[in-house]
C-alpha positions as MATLAB code, in Angstrom:
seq = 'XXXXXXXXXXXXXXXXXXXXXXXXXXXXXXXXXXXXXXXXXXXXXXXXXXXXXXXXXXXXXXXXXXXXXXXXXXXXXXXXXXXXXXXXXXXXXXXXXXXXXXXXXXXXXXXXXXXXXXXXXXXXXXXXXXXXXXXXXXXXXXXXXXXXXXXXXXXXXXXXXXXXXXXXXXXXXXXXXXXXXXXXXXXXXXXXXXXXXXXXXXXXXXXXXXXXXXXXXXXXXXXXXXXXXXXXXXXXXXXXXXXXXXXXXXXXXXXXXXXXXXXXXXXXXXXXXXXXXXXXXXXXXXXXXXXXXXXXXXXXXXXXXXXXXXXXXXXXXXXXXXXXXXXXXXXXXXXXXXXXXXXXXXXXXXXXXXXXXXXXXXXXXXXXXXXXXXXXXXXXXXXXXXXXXXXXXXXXXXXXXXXXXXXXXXXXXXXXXXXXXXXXXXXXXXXXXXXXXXXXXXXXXXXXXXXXXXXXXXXXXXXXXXXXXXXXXXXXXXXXXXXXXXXXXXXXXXXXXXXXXXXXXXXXXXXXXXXXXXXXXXXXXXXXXXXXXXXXXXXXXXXXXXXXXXXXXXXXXXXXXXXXXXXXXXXXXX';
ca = [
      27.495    2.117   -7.111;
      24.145    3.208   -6.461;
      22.702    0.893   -8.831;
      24.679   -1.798   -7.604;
      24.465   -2.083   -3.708;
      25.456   -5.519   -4.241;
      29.266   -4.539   -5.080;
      28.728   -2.399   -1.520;
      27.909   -5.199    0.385;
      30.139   -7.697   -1.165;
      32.962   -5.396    0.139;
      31.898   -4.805    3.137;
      31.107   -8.679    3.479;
      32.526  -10.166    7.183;
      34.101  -13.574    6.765;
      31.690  -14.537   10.063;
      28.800  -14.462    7.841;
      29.401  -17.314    5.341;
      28.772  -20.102    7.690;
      25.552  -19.221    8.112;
      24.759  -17.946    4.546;
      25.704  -21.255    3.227;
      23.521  -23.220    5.531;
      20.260  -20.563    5.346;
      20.821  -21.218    1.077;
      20.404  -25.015    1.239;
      17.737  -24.596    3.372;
      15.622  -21.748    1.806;
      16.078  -24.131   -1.345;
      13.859  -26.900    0.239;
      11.271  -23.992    0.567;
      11.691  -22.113   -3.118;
      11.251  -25.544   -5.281;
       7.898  -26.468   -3.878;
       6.425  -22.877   -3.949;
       7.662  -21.661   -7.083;
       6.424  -25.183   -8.838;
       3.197  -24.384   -6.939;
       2.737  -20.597   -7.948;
       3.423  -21.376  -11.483;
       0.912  -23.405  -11.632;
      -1.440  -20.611  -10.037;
       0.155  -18.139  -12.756;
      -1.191  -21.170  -15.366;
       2.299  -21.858  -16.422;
       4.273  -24.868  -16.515;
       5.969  -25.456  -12.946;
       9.056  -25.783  -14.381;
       8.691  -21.737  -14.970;
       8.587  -21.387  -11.289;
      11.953  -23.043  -10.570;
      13.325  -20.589  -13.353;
      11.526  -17.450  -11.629;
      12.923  -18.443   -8.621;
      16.623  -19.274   -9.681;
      17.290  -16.401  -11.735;
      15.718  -13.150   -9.622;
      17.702  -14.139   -6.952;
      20.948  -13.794   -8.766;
      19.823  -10.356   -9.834;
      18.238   -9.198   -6.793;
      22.184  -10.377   -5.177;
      23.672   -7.383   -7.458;
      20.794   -4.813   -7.769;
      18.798   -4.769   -4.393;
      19.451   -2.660   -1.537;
      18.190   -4.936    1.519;
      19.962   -7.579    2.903;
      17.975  -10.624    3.337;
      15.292   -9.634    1.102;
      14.105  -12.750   -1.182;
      12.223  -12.217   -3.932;
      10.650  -15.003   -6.354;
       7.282  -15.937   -7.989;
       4.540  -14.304   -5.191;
       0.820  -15.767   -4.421;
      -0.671  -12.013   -4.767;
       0.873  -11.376   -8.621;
       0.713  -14.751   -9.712;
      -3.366  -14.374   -9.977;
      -2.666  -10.887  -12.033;
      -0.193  -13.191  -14.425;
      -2.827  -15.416  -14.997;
      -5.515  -13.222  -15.754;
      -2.816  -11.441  -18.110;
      -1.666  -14.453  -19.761;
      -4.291  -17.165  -20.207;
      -6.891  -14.763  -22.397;
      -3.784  -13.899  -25.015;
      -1.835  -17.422  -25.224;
      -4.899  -19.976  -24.570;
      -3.874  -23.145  -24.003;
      -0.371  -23.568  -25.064;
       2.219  -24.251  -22.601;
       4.657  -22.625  -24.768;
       2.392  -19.784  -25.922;
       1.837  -18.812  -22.551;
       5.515  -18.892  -21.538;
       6.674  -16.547  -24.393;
       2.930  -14.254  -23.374;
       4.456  -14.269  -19.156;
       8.332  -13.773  -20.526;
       6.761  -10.778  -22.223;
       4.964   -9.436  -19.456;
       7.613   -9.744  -16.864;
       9.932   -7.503  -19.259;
       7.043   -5.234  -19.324;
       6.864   -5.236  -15.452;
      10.571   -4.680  -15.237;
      10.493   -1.856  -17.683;
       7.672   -0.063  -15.770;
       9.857   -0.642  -12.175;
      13.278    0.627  -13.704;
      11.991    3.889  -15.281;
      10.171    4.553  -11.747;
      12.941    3.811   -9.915;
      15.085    6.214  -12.133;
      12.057    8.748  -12.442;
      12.145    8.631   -8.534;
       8.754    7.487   -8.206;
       8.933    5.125   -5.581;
       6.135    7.039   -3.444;
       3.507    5.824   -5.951;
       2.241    2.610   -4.065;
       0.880    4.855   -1.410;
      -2.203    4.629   -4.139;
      -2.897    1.708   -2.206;
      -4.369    2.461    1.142;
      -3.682    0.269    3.905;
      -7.666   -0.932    4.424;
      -8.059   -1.275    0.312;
      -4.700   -3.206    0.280;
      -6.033   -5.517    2.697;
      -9.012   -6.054    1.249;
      -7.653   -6.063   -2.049;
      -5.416   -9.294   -1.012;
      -8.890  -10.772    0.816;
     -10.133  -10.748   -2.580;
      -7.624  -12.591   -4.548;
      -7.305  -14.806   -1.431;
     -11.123  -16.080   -2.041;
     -10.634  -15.940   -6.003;
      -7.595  -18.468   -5.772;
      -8.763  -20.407   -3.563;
     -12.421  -20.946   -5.215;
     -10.292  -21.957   -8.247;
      -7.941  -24.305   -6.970;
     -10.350  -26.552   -4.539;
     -11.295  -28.317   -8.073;
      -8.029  -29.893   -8.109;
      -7.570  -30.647   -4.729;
     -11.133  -32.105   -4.622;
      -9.975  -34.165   -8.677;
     -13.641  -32.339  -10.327;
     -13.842  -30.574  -13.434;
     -15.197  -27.237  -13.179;
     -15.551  -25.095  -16.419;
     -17.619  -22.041  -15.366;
     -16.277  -18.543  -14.702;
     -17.018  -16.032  -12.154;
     -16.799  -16.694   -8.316;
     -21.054  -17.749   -7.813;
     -20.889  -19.848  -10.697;
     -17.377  -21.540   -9.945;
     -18.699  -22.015   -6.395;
     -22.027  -23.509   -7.354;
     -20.651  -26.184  -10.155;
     -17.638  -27.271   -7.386;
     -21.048  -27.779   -4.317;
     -22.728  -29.673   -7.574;
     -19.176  -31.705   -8.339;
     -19.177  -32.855   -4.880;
     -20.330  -36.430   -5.373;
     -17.969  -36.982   -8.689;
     -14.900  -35.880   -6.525;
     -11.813  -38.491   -6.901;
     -11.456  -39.511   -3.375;
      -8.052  -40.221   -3.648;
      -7.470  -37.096   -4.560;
      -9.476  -35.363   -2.260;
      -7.619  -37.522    0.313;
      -4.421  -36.048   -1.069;
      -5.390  -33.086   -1.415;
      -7.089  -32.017    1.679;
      -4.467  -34.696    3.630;
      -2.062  -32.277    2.584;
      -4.097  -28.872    3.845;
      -4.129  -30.289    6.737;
      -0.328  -30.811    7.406;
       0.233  -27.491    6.140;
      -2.038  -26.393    8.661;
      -0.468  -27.934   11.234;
       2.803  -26.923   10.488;
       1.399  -23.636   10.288;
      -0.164  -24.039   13.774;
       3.036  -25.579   15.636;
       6.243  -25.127   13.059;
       5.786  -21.730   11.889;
       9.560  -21.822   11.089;
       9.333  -25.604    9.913;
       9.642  -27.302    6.121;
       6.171  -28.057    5.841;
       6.100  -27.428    2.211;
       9.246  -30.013    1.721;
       7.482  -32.460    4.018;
       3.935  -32.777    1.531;
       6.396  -32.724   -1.484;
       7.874  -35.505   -0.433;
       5.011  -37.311    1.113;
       2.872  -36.992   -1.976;
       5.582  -38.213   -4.046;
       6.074  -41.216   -2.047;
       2.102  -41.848   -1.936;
       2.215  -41.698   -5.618;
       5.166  -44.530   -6.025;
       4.389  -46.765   -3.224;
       0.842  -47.070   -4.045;
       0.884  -46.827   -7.940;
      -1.400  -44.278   -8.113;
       0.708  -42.940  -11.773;
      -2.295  -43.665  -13.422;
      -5.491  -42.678  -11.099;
      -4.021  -38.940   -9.877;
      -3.397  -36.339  -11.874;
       0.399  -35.449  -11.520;
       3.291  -32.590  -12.511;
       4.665  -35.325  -14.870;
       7.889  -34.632  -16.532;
       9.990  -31.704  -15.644;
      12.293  -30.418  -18.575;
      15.858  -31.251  -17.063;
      18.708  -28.280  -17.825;
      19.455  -24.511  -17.196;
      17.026  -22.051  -18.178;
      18.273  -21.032  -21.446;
      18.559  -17.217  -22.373;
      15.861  -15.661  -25.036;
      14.696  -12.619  -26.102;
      10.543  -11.619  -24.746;
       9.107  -11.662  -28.089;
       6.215   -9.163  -28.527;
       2.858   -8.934  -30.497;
       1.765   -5.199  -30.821;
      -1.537   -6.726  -30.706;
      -1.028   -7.874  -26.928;
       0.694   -4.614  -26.335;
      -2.395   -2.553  -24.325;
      -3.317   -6.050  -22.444;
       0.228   -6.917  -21.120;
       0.625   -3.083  -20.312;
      -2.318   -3.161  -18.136;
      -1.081   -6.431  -16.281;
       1.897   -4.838  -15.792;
       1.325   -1.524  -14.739;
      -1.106   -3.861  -11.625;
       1.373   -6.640  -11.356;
       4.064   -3.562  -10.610;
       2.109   -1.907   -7.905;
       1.121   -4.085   -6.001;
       4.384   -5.804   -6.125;
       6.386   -2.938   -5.296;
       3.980   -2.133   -2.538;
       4.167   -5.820   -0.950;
       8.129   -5.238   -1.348;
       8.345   -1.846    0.092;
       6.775   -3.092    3.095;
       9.146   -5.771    3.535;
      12.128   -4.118    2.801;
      11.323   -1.465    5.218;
      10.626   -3.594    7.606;
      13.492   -5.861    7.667;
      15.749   -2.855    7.010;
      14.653   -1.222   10.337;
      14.838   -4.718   12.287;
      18.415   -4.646   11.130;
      19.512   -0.983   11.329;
      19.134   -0.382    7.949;
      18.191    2.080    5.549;
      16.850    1.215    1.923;
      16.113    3.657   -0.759;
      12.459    3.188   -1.829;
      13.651    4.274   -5.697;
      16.571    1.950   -5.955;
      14.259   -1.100   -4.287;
      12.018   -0.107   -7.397;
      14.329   -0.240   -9.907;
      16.302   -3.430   -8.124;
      12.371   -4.726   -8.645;
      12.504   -4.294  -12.602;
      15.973   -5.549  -12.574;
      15.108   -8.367  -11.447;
      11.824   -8.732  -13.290;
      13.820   -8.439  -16.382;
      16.411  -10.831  -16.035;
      13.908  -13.389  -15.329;
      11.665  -12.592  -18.767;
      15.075  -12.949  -20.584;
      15.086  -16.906  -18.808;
      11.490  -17.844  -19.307;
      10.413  -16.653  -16.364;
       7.296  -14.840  -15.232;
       6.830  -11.403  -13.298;
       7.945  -11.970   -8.801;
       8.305   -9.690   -6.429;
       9.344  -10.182   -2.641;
       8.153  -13.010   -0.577;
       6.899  -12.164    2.951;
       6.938  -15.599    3.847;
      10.676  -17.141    2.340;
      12.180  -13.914    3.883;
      11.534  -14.752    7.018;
      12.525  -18.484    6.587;
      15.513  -16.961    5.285;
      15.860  -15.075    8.188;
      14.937  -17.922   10.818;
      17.469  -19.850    8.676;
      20.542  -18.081    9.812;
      20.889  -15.503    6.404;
      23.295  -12.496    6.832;
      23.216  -10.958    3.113;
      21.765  -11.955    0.016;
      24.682  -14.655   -0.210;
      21.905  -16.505    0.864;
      20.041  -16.150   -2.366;
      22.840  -16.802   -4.341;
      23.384  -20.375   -2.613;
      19.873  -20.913   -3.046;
      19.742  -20.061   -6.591;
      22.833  -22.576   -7.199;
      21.000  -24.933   -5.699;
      18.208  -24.681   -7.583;
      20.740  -25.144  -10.480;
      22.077  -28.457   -9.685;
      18.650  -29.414   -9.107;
      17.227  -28.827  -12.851;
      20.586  -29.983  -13.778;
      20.094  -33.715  -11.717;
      17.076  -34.259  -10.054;
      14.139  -32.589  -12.086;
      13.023  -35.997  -12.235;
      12.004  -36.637   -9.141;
       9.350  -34.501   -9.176;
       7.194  -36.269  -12.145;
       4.834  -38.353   -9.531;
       4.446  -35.020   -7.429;
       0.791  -34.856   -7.494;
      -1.249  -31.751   -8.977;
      -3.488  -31.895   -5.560;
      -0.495  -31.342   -3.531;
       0.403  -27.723   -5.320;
      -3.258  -26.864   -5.651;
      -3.126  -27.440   -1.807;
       0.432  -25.789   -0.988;
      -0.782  -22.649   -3.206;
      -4.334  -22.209   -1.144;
      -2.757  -22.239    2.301;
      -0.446  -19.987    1.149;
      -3.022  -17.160    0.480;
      -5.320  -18.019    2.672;
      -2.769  -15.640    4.913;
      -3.906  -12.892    2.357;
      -7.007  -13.103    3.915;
      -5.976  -11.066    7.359;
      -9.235  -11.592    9.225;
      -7.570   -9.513   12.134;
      -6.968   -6.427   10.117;
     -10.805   -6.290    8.662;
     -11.875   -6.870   12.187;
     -10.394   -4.681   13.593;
     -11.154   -1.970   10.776;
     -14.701   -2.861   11.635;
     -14.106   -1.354   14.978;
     -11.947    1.081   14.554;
     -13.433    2.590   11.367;
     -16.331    1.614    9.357;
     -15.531    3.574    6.594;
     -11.642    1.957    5.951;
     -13.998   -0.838    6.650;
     -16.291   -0.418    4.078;
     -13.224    0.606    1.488;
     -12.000   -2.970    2.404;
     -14.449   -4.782    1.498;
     -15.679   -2.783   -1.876;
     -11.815   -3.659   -3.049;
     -12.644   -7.747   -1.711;
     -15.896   -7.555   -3.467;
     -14.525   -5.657   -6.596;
     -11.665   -8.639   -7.156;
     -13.667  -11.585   -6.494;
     -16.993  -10.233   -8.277;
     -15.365   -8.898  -11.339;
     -11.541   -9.668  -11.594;
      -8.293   -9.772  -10.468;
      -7.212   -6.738  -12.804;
     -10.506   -4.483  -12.985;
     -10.003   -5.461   -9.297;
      -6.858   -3.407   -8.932;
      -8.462   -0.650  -10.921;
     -10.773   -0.796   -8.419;
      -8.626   -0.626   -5.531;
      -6.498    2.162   -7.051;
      -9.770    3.684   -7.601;
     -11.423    3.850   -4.594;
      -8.099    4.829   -2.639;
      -7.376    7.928   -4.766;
     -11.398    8.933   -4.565;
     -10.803    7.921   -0.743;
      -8.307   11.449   -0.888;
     -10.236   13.335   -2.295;
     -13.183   12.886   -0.531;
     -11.402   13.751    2.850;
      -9.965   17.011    0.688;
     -12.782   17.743   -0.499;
     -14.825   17.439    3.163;
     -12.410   18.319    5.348;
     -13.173   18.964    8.758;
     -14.372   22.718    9.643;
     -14.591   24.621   13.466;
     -15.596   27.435   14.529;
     -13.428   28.103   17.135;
     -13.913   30.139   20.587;
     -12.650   30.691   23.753;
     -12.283   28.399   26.905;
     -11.919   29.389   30.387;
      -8.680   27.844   31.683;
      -7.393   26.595   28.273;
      -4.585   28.109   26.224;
      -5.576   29.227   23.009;
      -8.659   28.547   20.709;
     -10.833   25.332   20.393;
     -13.552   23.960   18.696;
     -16.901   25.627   19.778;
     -18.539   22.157   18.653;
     -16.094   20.008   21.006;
     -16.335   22.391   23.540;
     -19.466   24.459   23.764;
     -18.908   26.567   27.115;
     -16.228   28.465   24.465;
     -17.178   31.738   24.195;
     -17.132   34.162   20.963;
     -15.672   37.161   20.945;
     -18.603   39.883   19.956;
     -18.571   40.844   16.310;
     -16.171   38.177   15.750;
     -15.814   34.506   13.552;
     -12.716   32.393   14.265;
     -12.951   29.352   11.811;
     -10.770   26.726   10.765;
     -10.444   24.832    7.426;
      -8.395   21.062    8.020;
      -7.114   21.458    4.309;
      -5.480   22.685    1.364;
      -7.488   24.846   -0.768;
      -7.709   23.763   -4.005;
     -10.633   23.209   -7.161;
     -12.233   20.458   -5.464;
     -13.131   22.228   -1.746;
     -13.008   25.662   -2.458;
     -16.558   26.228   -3.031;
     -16.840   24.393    0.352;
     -14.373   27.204    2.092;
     -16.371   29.953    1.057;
     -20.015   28.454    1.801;
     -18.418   27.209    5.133;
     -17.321   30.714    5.966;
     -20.216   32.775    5.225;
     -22.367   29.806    7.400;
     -20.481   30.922    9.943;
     -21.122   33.996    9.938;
     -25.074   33.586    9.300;
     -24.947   31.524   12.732;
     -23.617   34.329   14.644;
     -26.450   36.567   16.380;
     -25.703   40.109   15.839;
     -23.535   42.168   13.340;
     -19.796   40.448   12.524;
     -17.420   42.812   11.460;
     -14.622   40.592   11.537;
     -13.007   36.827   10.231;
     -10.116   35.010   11.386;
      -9.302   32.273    9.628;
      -6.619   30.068   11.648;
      -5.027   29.097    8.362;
      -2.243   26.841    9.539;
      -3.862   23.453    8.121;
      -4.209   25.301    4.906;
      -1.023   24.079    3.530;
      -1.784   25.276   -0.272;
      -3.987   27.421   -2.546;
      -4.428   26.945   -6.183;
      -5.480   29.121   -8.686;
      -9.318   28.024   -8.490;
      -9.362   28.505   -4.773;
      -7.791   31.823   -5.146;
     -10.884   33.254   -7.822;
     -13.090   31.674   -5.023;
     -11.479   33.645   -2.452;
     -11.200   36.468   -4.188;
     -15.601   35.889   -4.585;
     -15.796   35.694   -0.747;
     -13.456   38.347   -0.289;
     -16.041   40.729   -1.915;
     -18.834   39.250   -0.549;
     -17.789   39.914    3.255;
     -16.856   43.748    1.922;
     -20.479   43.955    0.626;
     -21.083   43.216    4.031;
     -18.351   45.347    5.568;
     -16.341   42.054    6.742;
     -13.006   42.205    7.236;
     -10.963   38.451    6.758;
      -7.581   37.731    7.675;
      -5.481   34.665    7.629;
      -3.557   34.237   10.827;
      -1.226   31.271   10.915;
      -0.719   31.049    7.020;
       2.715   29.372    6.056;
       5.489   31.462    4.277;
       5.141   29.481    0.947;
       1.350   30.230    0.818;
       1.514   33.776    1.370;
       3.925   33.888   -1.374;
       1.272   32.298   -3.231;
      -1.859   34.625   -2.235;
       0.593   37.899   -2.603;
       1.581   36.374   -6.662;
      -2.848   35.785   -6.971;
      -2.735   39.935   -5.880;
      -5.442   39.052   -2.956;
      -3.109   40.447   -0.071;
      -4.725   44.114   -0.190;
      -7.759   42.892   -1.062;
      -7.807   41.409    2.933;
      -8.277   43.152    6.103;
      -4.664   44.829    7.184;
      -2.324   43.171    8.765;
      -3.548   40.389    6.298;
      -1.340   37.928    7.909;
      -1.086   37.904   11.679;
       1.260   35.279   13.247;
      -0.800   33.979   15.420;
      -4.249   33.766   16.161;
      -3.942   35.753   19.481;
      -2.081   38.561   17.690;
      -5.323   38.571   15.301;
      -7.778   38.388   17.834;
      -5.632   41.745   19.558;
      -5.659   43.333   16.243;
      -9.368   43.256   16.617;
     -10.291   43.968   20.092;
      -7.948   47.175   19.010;
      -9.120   48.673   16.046;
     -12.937   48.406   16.977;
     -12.441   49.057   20.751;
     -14.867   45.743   21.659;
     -14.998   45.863   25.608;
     -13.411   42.230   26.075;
     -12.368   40.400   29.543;
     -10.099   37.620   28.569;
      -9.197   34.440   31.395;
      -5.954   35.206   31.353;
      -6.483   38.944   31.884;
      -8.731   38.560   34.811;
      -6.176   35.862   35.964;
      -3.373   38.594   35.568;
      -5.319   41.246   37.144;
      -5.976   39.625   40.183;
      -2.281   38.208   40.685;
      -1.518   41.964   40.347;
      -3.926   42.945   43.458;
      -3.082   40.191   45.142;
       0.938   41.594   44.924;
      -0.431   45.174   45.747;
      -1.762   43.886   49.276;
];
């Protein structure tokens, strides 16, 4: 049952529910026809393909996924990656690149369900928040670039973002202006419904409206439209495979499945907690190649969750993913009756649907206020928005993986460092830097390390700690290292230790390591370094170190709290 919290919820399913299901379906299908015509096309597919991503992932994802009113379906931040996947091995054949996205979306699924079972669901934290969001700026700009051709009805042929953008500002004057008029008629009511209808069908409304444009005016002929739309039920297939396109499609996968497992985490959590939920990150992963499987076996393409059809969904009324399962009957009857209808939809109208739907990738609020919050997440965000619209959608992701990972271990590898000292009226010991009145006990280096020790920093710790010491006037015969933040030690940071260790008994230095977790003393006593420290090597606390000292070298020493304690005690003698 664990793969199958649909079964859970089906029994657990309160007969007050259905009303609302039913209605939420039929009206999240008014939503999922438009947008999954219109992200097809993004994708480079036939729009039809979008209709059959839609319909079928939402039957799975009723079975296999753990949230409740998650919907998932072709997605404006993977459909990019698809294209860039598909277009360079199928070219320009409808049906070439349907068998290529099939493919990939079985590869996508495979990748999800062997994480999920491998329990590797913490892997999209590879994607930091600031490189996410500038990540999604990127293909925001990239999509958007590429799609104003067809709302504007020019021809552009170049590649790359300057190049694109120069031939569209040169195209300007051979623009069709009824399809400009169409197109950026329909950006505009989008917009708007944006603005004042959040919650509202503005998608179904400029379906509609450029379909009627298109009839009443005759336009058949002057506008480029969807044309037909292959009436009847997806019909099942096998992904066929060329071992040829195998490293390719493997790359597009392995970026199509993180970022849309880390766009569905989010959600899930996030809906889960609104409702007093809990969802298991591993099983939303492998619901996520469930699903991306059963749609390559229907000539579908690689979805994920939709951040903006859940909450329609949710405005809608939608208790449990009954919802989906109305919607995807829906979209049933609708290839089975009225694919028709949608042959004088004009191309204009899904270029425009598709670019003010990520234009909300493009969270100007979140890069301002990384800006002032932190330049350098700032900085990250924008290398990751420059990386995908400079160079690609995929090498983009590479990018962004890149340059959170290196993000790491740059903070591991500089952590922050204190020597710490004594202040007058404060408990414990603080940063001398932060607080400079601290004073230092005589003969005596307190220093912190904000990290684990490992290959990358440890030559850091020990150049760090014999600074210290160097900075100190007079002879030190003593360091305490307040080793709580050091939360592991690997075997290079132990021969590095084990340097400094006989360094500072060159110098007749003593080191301990107050504060040190039970699992890393395990560690240093298995490396054989405990003897090689001064005795106890391990004090619990810094205090009792800092005792230990003033004790074995007799250092005359007049703490705060001793002078405070010595004066309440004349003060109870008079």
């Amino acid at each position: 049952m664990r793969f199958l919290p649909g079964l859970t919820l089906a029994r657990r399913y309160q007969r007050e529910w259905l009303r609302y299901d039913l209605a939420a379906g039929v009206v999240l299908t008014a939503l999922l026809v438009p947008q999954g015509m219109a992200y097809a096309e993004l994708a480079g597919l036939p729009p039809v393909t979008g209709i059959y991503a839609t319909m079928i992932p939402l039957l799975a994802y009723a079975l296999f996924g753990p949230s409740r009113i998650l919907i998932v379906g072709p997605d404006s931040a993977i459909a990019p990656v698809v294209a860039a996947t598909v277009i360079p091995l199928a070219g320009a054949a409808p049906g070439d690149r349907v068998a290529v996205a099939a493919t990939l979306a079985a590869a996508v699924g495979i990748l999800c369900v062997i994480g999920g079972l491998a329990r590797l669901g913490f892997v999209t934290d590879l994607l930091s928040m600031p490189v996410r969001i500038g990540y999604l700026a990127g293909i925001a700009v990239v999509v958007i670039v590429d799609q104003l051709a067809a709302v504007l009805g020019v021809d552009v042929e170049s590649e790359g973002l300057f190049l694109t953008v120069a031939e569209l500002v040169e195209s300007l004057g051979e623009a069709d202006l009824v399809t400009a008029a169409i197109g950026l008629g329909t950006i505009a009511i989008l917009v708007a419904f944006r603005r004042f209808l959040p919650r509202g069908p503005g998608a179904l409304v400029v379906v509609v409206a450029g379909i009627a444009l298109v009839v009443l005016l005759g336009l058949e002929g002057q506008v480029a439209t969807v044309g037909e739309v292959p009436a009847g039920l997806p019909t099942p297939a096998m992904p066929a495979l060329d071992p040829t396109q195998l490293p390719p499609i493997l790359l597009g996968a392995l970026a199509i499945a993180l970022v849309a497992f880390a766009d569905t985490s989010v959600l899930s959590r996030s809906y889960a907690a609104r409702l007093g939920d809990r969802v298991d990150p591993d099983q939303e992963l492998f619901a996520l190649g469930a699903v991306n499987v059963a749609a390559s076996f229907f000539q579908g393409f690689p979805v994920s969750s939709s951040s903006s059809r859940t909450p329609a969904a949710e405005a809608a009324g939608a208790k449990s993913q009954l919802t989906g399962v109305v919607a995807a009957i829906a979209l049933g009857l609708v290839l089975l009756f009225a694919t028709g209808i949608f042959a004088p939809l004009p191309q204009a109208t899904l270029s425009a649907i598709v670019i003010v739907a990520v234009a909300g990738l493009f969270d100007v609020y979140s890069l301002r206020r990384l800006a002032v919050l932190n330049r350098a997440d700032f900085g990250l965000a924008t290398a990751a928005l420059l990386g995908v619209a400079l160079i690609g959608v995929i090498p983009g992701i590479g990018i962004a993986i890149g340059l959170s990972v290196m993000t790491l271990l740059w903070r591991a590898w500089h952590p922050y460092t204190a020597v710490l000292g004594r202040v007058d009226g404060l408990k414990g010991y603080h940063d001398r830097e932060r607080h400079p009145e601290g004073r230092q006990i005589p003969g005596l280096v307190i220093f912190r390390f904000d990290a684990p020790l490992f290959f990358a920093n440890a030559d850091r710790f020990r150049e760090a700690v014999l600074d210290a010491v160097d900075e100190v006037e007079g002879p030190v015969r003593r360091v305490i290292v307040a080793a709580e933040p050091i939360t592991d030690v690997d075997t290079t940071a132990a021969d590095t230790v084990d340097e400094l260790l006989g360094r500072l008994d060159r110098a007749k230095i003593g080191l301990v390591l107050a504060e040190l977790k039970g699992p890393v003393k395990d560690k240093v006593r298995r490396y054989g370094l405990e003897e090689r420290f001064a005795q106890p090597a391990f004090p619990r606390t810094v205090g009792e170190a800092v005792h230990d000292y003033l004790e074995e070298f007799q250092v005359p020493w007049t703490d705060w709290e001793d002078a405070e304690e010595h004066e309440a005690g004349r003060g109870r003698a008079r």
